[in-house]
């Protein structure tokens, strides 16, 4: 796995996953339009070498495809990352020597995940303090025409809980307010905001920009408050993250970061933040958020500035979200083991909809799982939960729609309740509160008020095997180029869905 952003850029380039753009391009809107088209085409990461008005290259769309996300984690598929986590989450008391040794190795992998403090870091090759700092020297994007200002969009914001000192790292957009100030968009349910609320007076904040992809991802991961995202990143990478003390703050920052902003927020000092075109697909209205004052900007020589464009889905952040969906499945199963799989549709901006498949074992089981989802971490913000049986693939939306149509009596199988809403949801009657819709699309038993449930239509395995064997004889050979499901008749004509 790449150790820092530069190594990651090299990996992307070696894998044919990076395009360098040498032409001068304006970070004001123009970059967004290019990125939007590139993301939607499944295109490469983009390194803008001459963003207008800045000496720094601008990297965007580093996470924009499943393949790049897998490259970032050094896996074949994202479920492999989940499997690593599962071995730790599902640890049982070991029996026998072999298991004990394996258990110790697993415990060691957790112990080795803790960040390692080093005395100096590349992120401090250049140090600017006080008046020397000017955020306008960075190629910070104004993403959409209605945005209030340029926004830093891919930061890892580091704070410590004033009560017990535990570290938090989160990704929160930062609206540029001037050469040395930004807003800090800590939404209602987030750990960074909790640290801020527990502080009295001044709280130190550090912002790391330009990290190895696993650490950058970890800043977006919905971990419980007491878990340090840098430790999580170390666990996922299998090597600790090196951190170095800031030059004007006590906080430690990733030593290999391209750019670090150090500074503080002051209790009670807020500014109208927004509007900003966000991942909901709409502009979020202006609201008060804390002001972040920058006391130092440190960086590597030739620092690369990282960015991401969010907007109407699908955008690059779809893959950060999908990574979370996959990586957190084992954690979800530790609380709700009957869950087989789940899908958070990208088009649902992640909090609007969850589709969950379960091993149903008793009447009301689907409702139990819905309420579990509405009670779990950030999943509690989910507006609509659809529950299907174990044999249904929650990632196949046509299949899901089939069962929602076929298995549901809306008078019996729909739950309407209430709960917390995503901070940015514009559709709810009251901000932060919303209705919750549960749709039970599982097969129903008589105990649930069902009449006799008819069997589903399936061909017998014997006939399926027979047709497999005889397929060539029918002259309908599957087309090797057109791929699965396409049929080429012996006349040469190609049929596909
Ligand atoms: C590209 C991107 C931008 C994000 N912007 C914000 C934001 O502006 N405010 C916010 O509260 N969460 C934002 N998030 C979500 C948080 O990063 C996510 O909820 C994370 O878990 C927060 O960390 P925390 O749980 O330690 O607070 C963003 C996520 C991504 C991927
Ligand atoms: Mn956190």
Short mmCIF file of C-alpha atoms and ligand atoms in Angstrom, two decimals:
data_model
loop_
_atom_site.label_atom_id
_atom_site.label_comp_id
_atom_site.label_asym_id
_atom_site.label_seq_id
_atom_site.Cartn_x
_atom_site.Cartn_y
_atom_site.Cartn_z
CA UNK A 1 0.00 0.00 0.00
CA UNK A 2 1.35 3.46 -0.86
CA UNK A 3 3.01 5.20 2.09
CA UNK A 4 2.17 8.76 1.05
CA UNK A 5 0.40 10.73 -1.64
CA UNK A 6 3.43 10.80 -3.96
CA UNK A 7 3.84 7.05 -3.87
CA UNK A 8 0.10 6.79 -4.53
CA UNK A 9 0.41 9.10 -7.56
CA UNK A 10 3.24 6.88 -8.84
CA UNK A 11 1.12 3.77 -8.37
CA UNK A 12 -1.77 5.40 -10.22
CA UNK A 13 0.55 6.42 -13.05
CA UNK A 14 2.17 3.00 -13.30
CA UNK A 15 -1.28 1.39 -13.44
CA UNK A 16 -2.45 3.73 -16.22
CA UNK A 17 -4.91 5.30 -13.78
CA UNK A 18 -3.60 8.87 -13.91
CA UNK A 19 -3.82 11.62 -16.52
CA UNK A 20 -1.60 14.68 -16.20
CA UNK A 21 -3.23 17.85 -17.45
CA UNK A 22 -0.55 20.31 -18.56
CA UNK A 23 -2.89 23.02 -19.81
CA UNK A 24 -3.67 25.89 -17.46
CA UNK A 25 -7.05 25.15 -15.88
CA UNK A 26 -9.09 27.33 -13.52
CA UNK A 27 -9.94 25.81 -10.10
CA UNK A 28 -12.93 28.16 -10.22
CA UNK A 29 -15.67 25.91 -11.78
CA UNK A 30 -13.62 24.72 -14.79
CA UNK A 31 -11.94 21.85 -12.89
CA UNK A 32 -15.35 20.66 -11.66
CA UNK A 33 -16.80 20.35 -15.16
CA UNK A 34 -13.75 18.36 -16.29
CA UNK A 35 -13.90 16.12 -13.22
CA UNK A 36 -17.65 15.60 -13.53
CA UNK A 37 -17.28 14.35 -17.09
CA UNK A 38 -14.26 12.21 -16.18
CA UNK A 39 -15.94 10.59 -13.16
CA UNK A 40 -19.08 9.78 -15.13
CA UNK A 41 -16.96 8.16 -17.85
CA UNK A 42 -15.16 5.99 -15.28
CA UNK A 43 -12.05 7.95 -16.24
CA UNK A 44 -8.64 8.36 -14.59
CA UNK A 45 -7.39 10.38 -11.66
CA UNK A 46 -6.44 13.87 -12.82
CA UNK A 47 -3.30 15.74 -11.87
CA UNK A 48 -3.71 19.36 -12.94
CA UNK A 49 -0.11 20.54 -13.17
CA UNK A 50 -0.93 24.20 -13.83
CA UNK A 51 -4.02 25.22 -11.90
CA UNK A 52 -4.60 28.90 -12.57
CA UNK A 53 -3.23 31.17 -9.84
CA UNK A 54 -1.24 28.55 -7.93
CA UNK A 55 2.20 26.97 -7.90
CA UNK A 56 0.78 23.71 -6.55
CA UNK A 57 -0.47 20.79 -8.63
CA UNK A 58 -4.08 19.78 -7.96
CA UNK A 59 -4.96 16.08 -7.66
CA UNK A 60 -8.60 15.06 -8.06
CA UNK A 61 -10.58 11.88 -8.81
CA UNK A 62 -7.99 9.68 -7.06
CA UNK A 63 -10.83 7.52 -5.66
CA UNK A 64 -13.22 7.66 -8.62
CA UNK A 65 -13.47 3.97 -9.59
CA UNK A 66 -13.73 0.63 -7.82
CA UNK A 67 -10.39 -0.42 -9.30
CA UNK A 68 -8.59 2.62 -7.86
CA UNK A 69 -10.25 2.08 -4.51
CA UNK A 70 -8.94 -1.50 -4.54
CA UNK A 71 -5.47 -0.30 -5.57
CA UNK A 72 -5.53 2.10 -2.63
CA UNK A 73 -6.14 -0.76 -0.22
CA UNK A 74 -3.94 -3.22 -2.10
CA UNK A 75 -6.79 -5.73 -2.52
CA UNK A 76 -8.64 -7.51 -5.32
CA UNK A 77 -12.03 -6.47 -3.98
CA UNK A 78 -13.19 -4.24 -1.15
CA UNK A 79 -14.67 -7.21 0.71
CA UNK A 80 -11.07 -8.39 1.27
CA UNK A 81 -10.50 -5.33 3.49
CA UNK A 82 -13.66 -6.26 5.38
CA UNK A 83 -12.39 -9.81 5.83
CA UNK A 84 -9.24 -8.52 7.58
CA UNK A 85 -11.36 -6.55 9.96
CA UNK A 86 -13.67 -9.52 10.50
CA UNK A 87 -10.84 -11.75 11.70
CA UNK A 88 -10.24 -9.29 14.54
CA UNK A 89 -13.90 -8.52 15.28
CA UNK A 90 -14.86 -12.17 15.37
CA UNK A 91 -11.93 -13.34 17.49
CA UNK A 92 -12.87 -16.20 19.79
CA UNK A 93 -10.96 -17.42 22.84
CA UNK A 94 -8.21 -19.48 21.21
CA UNK A 95 -8.06 -23.25 21.60
CA UNK A 96 -4.73 -25.00 21.22
CA UNK A 97 -1.30 -23.60 20.44
CA UNK A 98 -1.81 -22.79 16.75
CA UNK A 99 -4.89 -20.70 17.46
CA UNK A 100 -3.17 -18.99 20.39
CA UNK A 101 -0.26 -17.98 18.16
CA UNK A 102 -2.67 -16.75 15.51
CA UNK A 103 -4.61 -14.82 18.15
CA UNK A 104 -1.45 -13.20 19.44
CA UNK A 105 -0.49 -12.20 15.93
CA UNK A 106 -3.89 -10.60 15.49
CA UNK A 107 -3.60 -8.74 18.77
CA UNK A 108 -0.14 -7.59 17.74
CA UNK A 109 -1.58 -6.25 14.48
CA UNK A 110 -3.87 -4.07 16.58
CA UNK A 111 -1.06 -2.98 18.90
CA UNK A 112 1.11 -2.12 15.86
CA UNK A 113 -1.63 0.07 14.44
CA UNK A 114 -1.01 2.90 16.88
CA UNK A 115 0.52 5.98 15.25
CA UNK A 116 4.25 6.33 15.79
CA UNK A 117 5.63 9.70 16.86
CA UNK A 118 8.68 10.79 14.86
CA UNK A 119 10.90 13.82 15.45
CA UNK A 120 10.69 15.36 12.01
CA UNK A 121 8.44 15.02 9.01
CA UNK A 122 8.49 15.89 5.34
CA UNK A 123 5.29 17.85 5.91
CA UNK A 124 7.42 20.49 7.66
CA UNK A 125 10.04 21.00 4.94
CA UNK A 126 8.54 24.45 4.45
CA UNK A 127 7.08 26.31 7.43
CA UNK A 128 5.01 29.48 7.11
CA UNK A 129 3.71 31.19 10.23
CA UNK A 130 1.24 33.97 10.93
CA UNK A 131 1.16 36.61 8.21
CA UNK A 132 3.26 34.48 5.87
CA UNK A 133 0.25 32.22 5.40
CA UNK A 134 -2.09 32.88 2.49
CA UNK A 135 -4.63 30.21 1.58
CA UNK A 136 -5.06 31.89 -1.81
CA UNK A 137 -1.70 30.37 -2.83
CA UNK A 138 -3.38 26.92 -2.83
CA UNK A 139 -5.48 25.86 -5.85
CA UNK A 140 -8.65 25.57 -3.76
CA UNK A 141 -11.66 24.82 -5.92
CA UNK A 142 -14.87 26.77 -6.19
CA UNK A 143 -16.84 23.72 -7.26
CA UNK A 144 -20.31 24.94 -8.28
CA UNK A 145 -21.70 28.25 -9.52
CA UNK A 146 -23.79 28.84 -6.37
CA UNK A 147 -20.96 28.11 -3.90
CA UNK A 148 -20.28 30.92 -1.47
CA UNK A 149 -16.49 30.75 -1.89
CA UNK A 150 -13.67 28.30 -2.56
CA UNK A 151 -13.91 25.21 -0.28
CA UNK A 152 -11.21 22.80 0.85
CA UNK A 153 -12.96 19.50 0.11
CA UNK A 154 -10.58 16.66 1.04
CA UNK A 155 -9.11 17.57 4.43
CA UNK A 156 -8.34 15.31 7.39
CA UNK A 157 -9.28 17.49 10.35
CA UNK A 158 -7.52 16.52 13.58
CA UNK A 159 -8.73 17.41 17.08
CA UNK A 160 -8.48 15.97 20.57
CA UNK A 161 -11.38 15.42 22.96
CA UNK A 162 -10.81 18.07 25.65
CA UNK A 163 -12.07 15.62 28.30
CA UNK A 164 -9.81 12.62 27.76
CA UNK A 165 -7.41 13.64 25.00
CA UNK A 166 -8.50 10.98 22.50
CA UNK A 167 -7.77 11.96 18.92
CA UNK A 168 -10.37 12.37 16.21
CA UNK A 169 -9.80 12.72 12.49
CA UNK A 170 -12.71 13.64 10.23
CA UNK A 171 -13.32 14.92 6.74
CA UNK A 172 -15.27 18.17 6.91
CA UNK A 173 -15.39 20.76 4.15
CA UNK A 174 -13.77 24.12 4.89
CA UNK A 175 -15.00 27.35 3.31
CA UNK A 176 -12.22 29.85 2.73
CA UNK A 177 -13.01 33.08 4.60
CA UNK A 178 -9.73 34.92 4.05
CA UNK A 179 -5.96 34.36 3.87
CA UNK A 180 -5.82 32.73 7.31
CA UNK A 181 -9.37 31.66 8.14
CA UNK A 182 -11.92 29.08 7.06
CA UNK A 183 -15.24 27.81 8.32
CA UNK A 184 -15.29 24.33 9.84
CA UNK A 185 -18.31 22.32 8.70
CA UNK A 186 -18.75 20.04 11.71
CA UNK A 187 -22.26 18.65 11.25
CA UNK A 188 -24.52 17.92 14.20
CA UNK A 189 -23.75 14.21 14.64
CA UNK A 190 -19.99 14.32 14.11
CA UNK A 191 -17.14 13.64 16.51
CA UNK A 192 -15.23 16.79 15.56
CA UNK A 193 -18.22 18.87 16.57
CA UNK A 194 -18.46 17.01 19.90
CA UNK A 195 -14.81 17.84 20.65
CA UNK A 196 -15.58 21.48 19.85
CA UNK A 197 -18.67 21.52 22.06
CA UNK A 198 -16.74 20.01 24.99
CA UNK A 199 -14.02 22.62 24.72
CA UNK A 200 -14.23 25.87 26.56
CA UNK A 201 -12.37 28.75 25.06
CA UNK A 202 -9.83 27.84 22.44
CA UNK A 203 -9.36 24.39 20.88
CA UNK A 204 -6.42 23.46 18.70
CA UNK A 205 -7.15 22.06 15.25
CA UNK A 206 -4.79 20.69 12.60
CA UNK A 207 -5.74 19.87 9.02
CA UNK A 208 -3.76 17.42 6.91
CA UNK A 209 -4.06 17.65 3.13
CA UNK A 210 -2.53 15.16 0.72
CA UNK A 211 -2.26 11.80 2.48
CA UNK A 212 -1.82 8.20 1.49
CA UNK A 213 -5.23 7.03 0.26
CA UNK A 214 -6.00 4.73 3.20
CA UNK A 215 -5.46 7.50 5.76
CA UNK A 216 -7.50 9.94 3.66
CA UNK A 217 -10.30 7.34 3.46
CA UNK A 218 -10.13 6.73 7.21
CA UNK A 219 -10.95 10.40 7.87
CA UNK A 220 -14.30 9.75 6.19
CA UNK A 221 -15.00 6.46 7.99
CA UNK A 222 -17.87 6.46 10.51
CA UNK A 223 -15.96 5.11 13.50
CA UNK A 224 -17.21 5.24 17.09
CA UNK A 225 -15.98 8.40 18.82
CA UNK A 226 -13.36 6.76 21.01
CA UNK A 227 -11.57 5.11 18.08
CA UNK A 228 -8.68 7.09 16.61
CA UNK A 229 -8.99 7.17 12.82
CA UNK A 230 -5.17 7.22 12.51
CA UNK A 231 -5.02 3.94 14.40
CA UNK A 232 -7.71 2.53 12.11
CA UNK A 233 -5.65 3.66 9.11
CA UNK A 234 -2.59 1.98 10.61
CA UNK A 235 -4.56 -1.24 11.06
CA UNK A 236 -5.88 -1.16 7.50
CA UNK A 237 -2.39 -0.45 6.17
CA UNK A 238 -0.70 -2.99 8.39
CA UNK A 239 1.85 -0.35 9.40
CA UNK A 240 1.64 2.56 11.82
CA UNK A 241 1.12 6.12 10.58
CA UNK A 242 4.09 8.34 11.43
CA UNK A 243 3.04 11.55 13.14
CA UNK A 244 5.01 14.63 14.07
CA UNK A 245 4.15 17.43 16.48
CA UNK A 246 2.87 20.62 14.85
CA UNK A 247 5.03 23.75 14.85
CA UNK A 248 2.39 25.98 16.49
CA UNK A 249 0.08 23.37 18.06
CA UNK A 250 0.54 20.44 20.42
CA UNK A 251 -1.44 18.20 18.05
CA UNK A 252 0.40 15.62 16.03
CA UNK A 253 -0.03 15.48 12.27
CA UNK A 254 0.76 12.80 9.66
CA UNK A 255 4.46 13.33 8.95
CA UNK A 256 4.14 12.53 5.24
CA UNK A 257 1.24 14.93 4.56
CA UNK A 258 1.73 17.23 1.58
CA UNK A 259 0.26 20.24 3.38
CA UNK A 260 -0.75 20.91 7.00
CA UNK A 261 -2.82 23.80 8.33
CA UNK A 262 -2.42 24.41 12.04
CA UNK A 263 -4.63 26.65 14.10
CA UNK A 264 -7.57 26.87 16.45
CA UNK A 265 -11.29 27.42 16.81
CA UNK A 266 -12.73 29.66 19.47
CA UNK A 267 -15.82 28.59 21.41
CA UNK A 268 -18.80 30.70 20.34
CA UNK A 269 -17.18 32.24 17.26
CA UNK A 270 -19.22 31.24 14.24
CA UNK A 271 -19.75 32.45 10.70
CA UNK A 272 -22.49 31.90 8.10
CA UNK A 273 -21.12 28.93 6.16
CA UNK A 274 -22.41 28.04 2.67
CA UNK A 275 -24.19 27.73 0.38
CA UNK A 276 -22.24 24.76 -1.01
CA UNK A 277 -23.27 22.27 -3.68
CA UNK A 278 -23.04 19.05 -1.69
CA UNK A 279 -23.30 15.29 -2.17
CA UNK A 280 -27.06 15.49 -1.67
CA UNK A 281 -27.22 16.96 -5.17
CA UNK A 282 -28.50 20.27 -3.81
CA UNK A 283 -26.98 23.42 -2.41
CA UNK A 284 -26.97 23.34 1.37
CA UNK A 285 -28.22 26.61 2.81
CA UNK A 286 -25.99 28.95 4.78
CA UNK A 287 -25.87 28.15 8.52
CA UNK A 288 -23.53 29.16 11.34
CA UNK A 289 -20.39 27.03 11.78
CA UNK A 290 -17.19 27.58 13.77
CA UNK A 291 -14.32 29.67 12.39
CA UNK A 292 -10.90 28.03 12.03
CA UNK A 293 -7.96 30.41 12.39
CA UNK A 294 -4.71 29.31 10.76
CA UNK A 295 -1.52 29.89 12.76
CA UNK A 296 0.82 27.98 10.45
CA UNK A 297 0.91 26.36 7.04
CA UNK A 298 3.59 23.71 6.66
CA UNK A 299 4.28 21.64 3.58
CA UNK A 300 6.55 19.45 1.56
CA UNK A 301 8.57 21.02 -1.21
CA UNK A 302 6.47 20.94 -4.39
CA UNK A 303 3.37 20.07 -2.38
CA UNK A 304 0.43 18.56 -4.25
CA UNK A 305 -3.01 19.85 -3.21
CA UNK A 306 -5.75 17.15 -3.11
CA UNK A 307 -9.38 17.86 -3.88
CA UNK A 308 -12.68 16.10 -4.49
CA UNK A 309 -15.84 17.27 -6.19
CA UNK A 310 -19.13 16.31 -4.62
CA UNK A 311 -22.47 17.01 -6.24
CA UNK A 312 -25.38 15.16 -7.76
CA UNK A 313 -24.47 11.47 -7.53
CA UNK A 314 -22.59 9.65 -8.88
CA UNK A 315 -19.41 11.54 -8.03
CA UNK A 316 -15.99 10.50 -6.80
CA UNK A 317 -17.19 10.20 -3.19
CA UNK A 318 -19.44 7.29 -4.26
CA UNK A 319 -16.37 5.08 -3.94
CA UNK A 320 -15.41 6.37 -0.50
CA UNK A 321 -18.96 5.51 0.51
CA UNK A 322 -18.89 2.09 -1.13
CA UNK A 323 -15.62 1.34 0.67
CA UNK A 324 -17.34 2.16 3.96
CA UNK A 325 -20.34 0.03 3.02
CA UNK A 326 -18.09 -2.97 2.37
CA UNK A 327 -15.55 -2.46 5.18
CA UNK A 328 -18.21 -2.00 7.86
CA UNK A 329 -20.30 -5.07 6.99
CA UNK A 330 -18.49 -7.30 9.53
CA UNK A 331 -18.87 -4.61 12.19
CA UNK A 332 -22.59 -4.36 11.35
CA UNK A 333 -22.87 -8.14 11.68
CA UNK A 334 -21.37 -8.13 15.17
CA UNK A 335 -24.52 -6.29 16.34
CA UNK A 336 -27.01 -7.72 13.85
CA UNK A 337 -25.65 -11.15 12.86
CA UNK A 338 -28.73 -12.10 10.83
CA UNK A 339 -27.69 -9.54 8.20
CA UNK A 340 -26.35 -11.34 5.13
CA UNK A 341 -25.47 -8.28 3.07
CA UNK A 342 -26.54 -4.70 2.50
CA UNK A 343 -26.41 -1.98 -0.11
CA UNK A 344 -26.44 1.79 0.27
CA UNK A 345 -27.37 3.03 -3.20
CA UNK A 346 -25.04 5.74 -4.48
CA UNK A 347 -28.06 7.51 -5.94
CA UNK A 348 -29.52 7.63 -2.44
CA UNK A 349 -26.57 9.78 -1.31
CA UNK A 350 -25.93 6.97 1.22
CA UNK A 351 -28.24 8.15 3.99
CA UNK A 352 -31.46 8.12 1.98
CA UNK A 353 -31.81 4.38 1.55
CA UNK A 354 -30.45 1.05 2.82
CA UNK A 355 -31.32 -2.34 1.36
CA UNK A 356 -30.64 -5.18 3.78
CA UNK A 357 -30.84 -8.92 3.20
CA UNK A 358 -31.43 -11.09 6.28
CA UNK A 359 -31.73 -14.69 7.36
CA UNK A 360 -35.28 -14.37 8.58
CA UNK A 361 -36.03 -16.60 11.55
CA UNK A 362 -39.15 -15.30 13.31
CA UNK A 363 -42.24 -13.12 12.83
CA UNK A 364 -41.39 -9.43 12.87
CA UNK A 365 -37.74 -10.12 12.13
CA UNK A 366 -37.57 -7.55 9.31
CA UNK A 367 -38.94 -4.87 11.65
CA UNK A 368 -36.31 -5.82 14.24
CA UNK A 369 -33.56 -5.28 11.67
CA UNK A 370 -35.03 -1.94 10.52
CA UNK A 371 -34.99 -0.66 14.10
CA UNK A 372 -31.44 -1.94 14.54
CA UNK A 373 -30.34 0.07 11.48
CA UNK A 374 -32.13 3.14 12.84
CA UNK A 375 -30.24 2.65 16.10
CA UNK A 376 -26.71 2.18 14.76
CA UNK A 377 -24.16 4.98 14.43
CA UNK A 378 -24.45 7.01 11.25
CA UNK A 379 -26.83 4.39 9.80
CA UNK A 380 -29.40 5.81 12.22
CA UNK A 381 -29.82 8.69 9.76
CA UNK A 382 -31.11 6.32 7.04
CA UNK A 383 -34.53 7.46 5.84
CA UNK A 384 -35.73 4.31 4.08
CA UNK A 385 -34.81 0.74 4.98
CA UNK A 386 -35.84 -2.09 2.66
CA UNK A 387 -35.48 -5.62 4.03
CA UNK A 388 -35.29 -8.67 1.74
CA UNK A 389 -34.70 -12.37 2.31
CA UNK A 390 -31.25 -13.95 2.32
CA UNK A 391 -31.45 -15.24 -1.26
CA UNK A 392 -32.11 -11.77 -2.69
CA UNK A 393 -29.08 -9.77 -3.86
CA UNK A 394 -29.40 -6.30 -2.31
CA UNK A 395 -27.03 -4.87 -4.96
CA UNK A 396 -29.38 -5.93 -7.77
CA UNK A 397 -31.94 -3.12 -7.71
CA UNK A 398 -34.20 -4.82 -10.30
CA UNK A 399 -34.39 -7.89 -8.06
CA UNK A 400 -35.08 -5.71 -5.02
CA UNK A 401 -37.82 -3.82 -6.88
CA UNK A 402 -39.33 -7.17 -7.84
CA UNK A 403 -39.62 -8.30 -4.20
CA UNK A 404 -40.80 -4.88 -3.02
CA UNK A 405 -43.59 -5.21 -5.56
CA UNK A 406 -44.32 -8.90 -5.17
CA UNK A 407 -43.95 -9.52 -1.42
CA UNK A 408 -45.37 -6.37 0.09
CA UNK A 409 -48.87 -5.63 1.29
CA UNK A 410 -48.48 -1.90 1.96
CA UNK A 411 -51.13 -2.06 4.69
CA UNK A 412 -49.19 -4.74 6.57
CA UNK A 413 -45.53 -4.44 5.59
CA UNK A 414 -44.71 -0.76 5.77
CA UNK A 415 -43.48 0.90 8.93
CA UNK A 416 -43.54 4.65 9.38
CA UNK A 417 -41.66 5.97 12.36
CA UNK A 418 -39.42 8.89 13.29
CA UNK A 419 -35.81 9.52 14.12
CA UNK A 420 -32.79 11.72 13.58
CA UNK A 421 -32.14 13.09 10.09
CA UNK A 422 -28.94 13.91 8.28
CA UNK A 423 -27.86 17.48 8.94
CA UNK A 424 -28.04 18.28 5.20
CA UNK A 425 -31.43 16.74 4.42
CA UNK A 426 -33.56 19.50 2.92
CA UNK A 427 -36.76 17.47 2.52
CA UNK A 428 -37.64 16.83 6.14
CA UNK A 429 -40.29 19.00 7.83
CA UNK A 430 -37.90 19.94 10.64
CA UNK A 431 -34.12 20.02 10.30
CA UNK A 432 -32.44 17.09 12.12
CA UNK A 433 -35.70 15.11 12.48
CA UNK A 434 -37.33 12.93 9.88
CA UNK A 435 -39.88 10.28 9.21
CA UNK A 436 -38.46 6.79 8.69
CA UNK A 437 -39.87 4.37 6.16
CA UNK A 438 -39.38 0.63 6.55
CA UNK A 439 -40.45 -1.75 3.79
CA UNK A 440 -40.56 -5.43 4.66
CA UNK A 441 -40.13 -7.24 1.34
CA UNK A 442 -39.43 -10.65 2.91
CA UNK A 443 -41.75 -13.65 2.48
CA UNK A 444 -44.41 -13.57 5.24
CA UNK A 445 -45.50 -16.38 7.51
CA UNK A 446 -49.05 -17.11 8.74
CA UNK A 447 -47.94 -15.73 12.11
CA UNK A 448 -47.43 -12.41 10.33
CA UNK A 449 -50.93 -12.48 8.92
CA UNK A 450 -50.08 -14.03 5.58
CA UNK A 451 -52.35 -16.37 3.67
CA UNK A 452 -50.54 -19.38 2.27
CA UNK A 453 -47.30 -18.08 0.66
CA UNK A 454 -46.88 -19.57 -2.82
CA UNK A 455 -43.59 -21.13 -3.88
CA UNK A 456 -41.32 -19.01 -6.06
CA UNK A 457 -40.77 -20.21 -9.61
CA UNK A 458 -37.38 -21.88 -10.10
CA UNK A 459 -36.21 -24.37 -12.73
CA UNK A 460 -35.08 -27.71 -11.35
CA UNK A 461 -31.31 -28.16 -10.99
CA UNK A 462 -31.52 -31.28 -13.14
CA UNK A 463 -32.90 -29.39 -16.14
CA UNK A 464 -30.46 -26.51 -15.61
CA UNK A 465 -27.59 -29.01 -15.71
CA UNK A 466 -29.02 -30.67 -18.80
CA UNK A 467 -29.27 -27.36 -20.67
CA UNK A 468 -25.75 -26.41 -19.55
CA UNK A 469 -24.50 -29.67 -21.03
CA UNK A 470 -26.40 -29.34 -24.29
CA UNK A 471 -26.04 -25.56 -24.81
CA UNK A 472 -23.67 -25.84 -27.79
CA UNK A 473 -26.11 -28.15 -29.58
CA UNK A 474 -28.80 -25.46 -29.65
CA UNK A 475 -26.72 -23.12 -31.84
CA UNK A 476 -27.21 -20.30 -29.30
CA UNK A 477 -23.57 -20.10 -28.20
CA UNK A 478 -22.89 -17.39 -25.65
CA UNK A 479 -20.91 -14.64 -27.32
CA UNK A 480 -17.40 -14.48 -25.83
CA UNK A 481 -16.97 -10.79 -26.70
CA UNK A 482 -20.43 -9.52 -25.79
CA UNK A 483 -20.13 -11.48 -22.54
CA UNK A 484 -22.56 -13.05 -20.17
CA UNK A 485 -26.20 -13.13 -21.01
CA UNK A 486 -25.70 -12.26 -24.67
CA UNK A 487 -26.71 -14.92 -27.14
CA UNK A 488 -25.38 -15.31 -30.67
CA UNK A 489 -27.69 -17.32 -32.88
CA UNK A 490 -26.08 -19.60 -35.48
CA UNK A 491 -27.31 -17.08 -38.10
CA UNK A 492 -24.77 -14.66 -36.61
CA UNK A 493 -27.28 -12.26 -35.11
CA UNK A 494 -26.47 -11.06 -31.58
CA UNK A 495 -29.21 -10.80 -28.97
CA UNK A 496 -28.65 -9.02 -25.68
CA UNK A 497 -30.73 -7.40 -23.02
C1 LIG B 1 -15.76 14.18 0.48
C2 LIG B 1 -16.43 14.19 1.81
C3 LIG B 1 -16.82 15.39 2.36
C4 LIG B 1 -17.44 15.42 3.61
N1 LIG B 1 -17.81 16.63 4.13
C5 LIG B 1 -18.35 16.67 5.37
C6 LIG B 1 -18.66 17.92 5.97
O1 LIG B 1 -18.49 18.98 5.38
N2 LIG B 1 -19.17 17.93 7.23
C7 LIG B 1 -19.37 16.77 7.94
O2 LIG B 1 -19.80 16.82 9.07
N3 LIG B 1 -19.10 15.55 7.36
C8 LIG B 1 -18.60 15.49 6.11
N4 LIG B 1 -18.30 14.28 5.55
C9 LIG B 1 -18.60 13.04 6.28
C10 LIG B 1 -17.60 12.81 7.39
O3 LIG B 1 -16.29 12.84 6.90
C11 LIG B 1 -17.85 11.46 8.04
O4 LIG B 1 -19.13 11.49 8.63
C12 LIG B 1 -16.81 11.10 9.09
O5 LIG B 1 -17.16 9.89 9.69
C13 LIG B 1 -16.71 12.17 10.15
O6 LIG B 1 -15.77 11.79 11.11
P1 LIG B 1 -16.18 11.70 12.64
O7 LIG B 1 -17.15 10.56 12.72
O8 LIG B 1 -14.92 11.44 13.34
O9 LIG B 1 -16.81 13.02 12.99
C14 LIG B 1 -17.69 14.23 4.30
C15 LIG B 1 -17.29 13.02 3.74
C16 LIG B 1 -16.66 12.99 2.50
C17 LIG B 1 -16.25 11.67 1.92
MN1 LIG B 2 -14.37 9.87 14.69
#
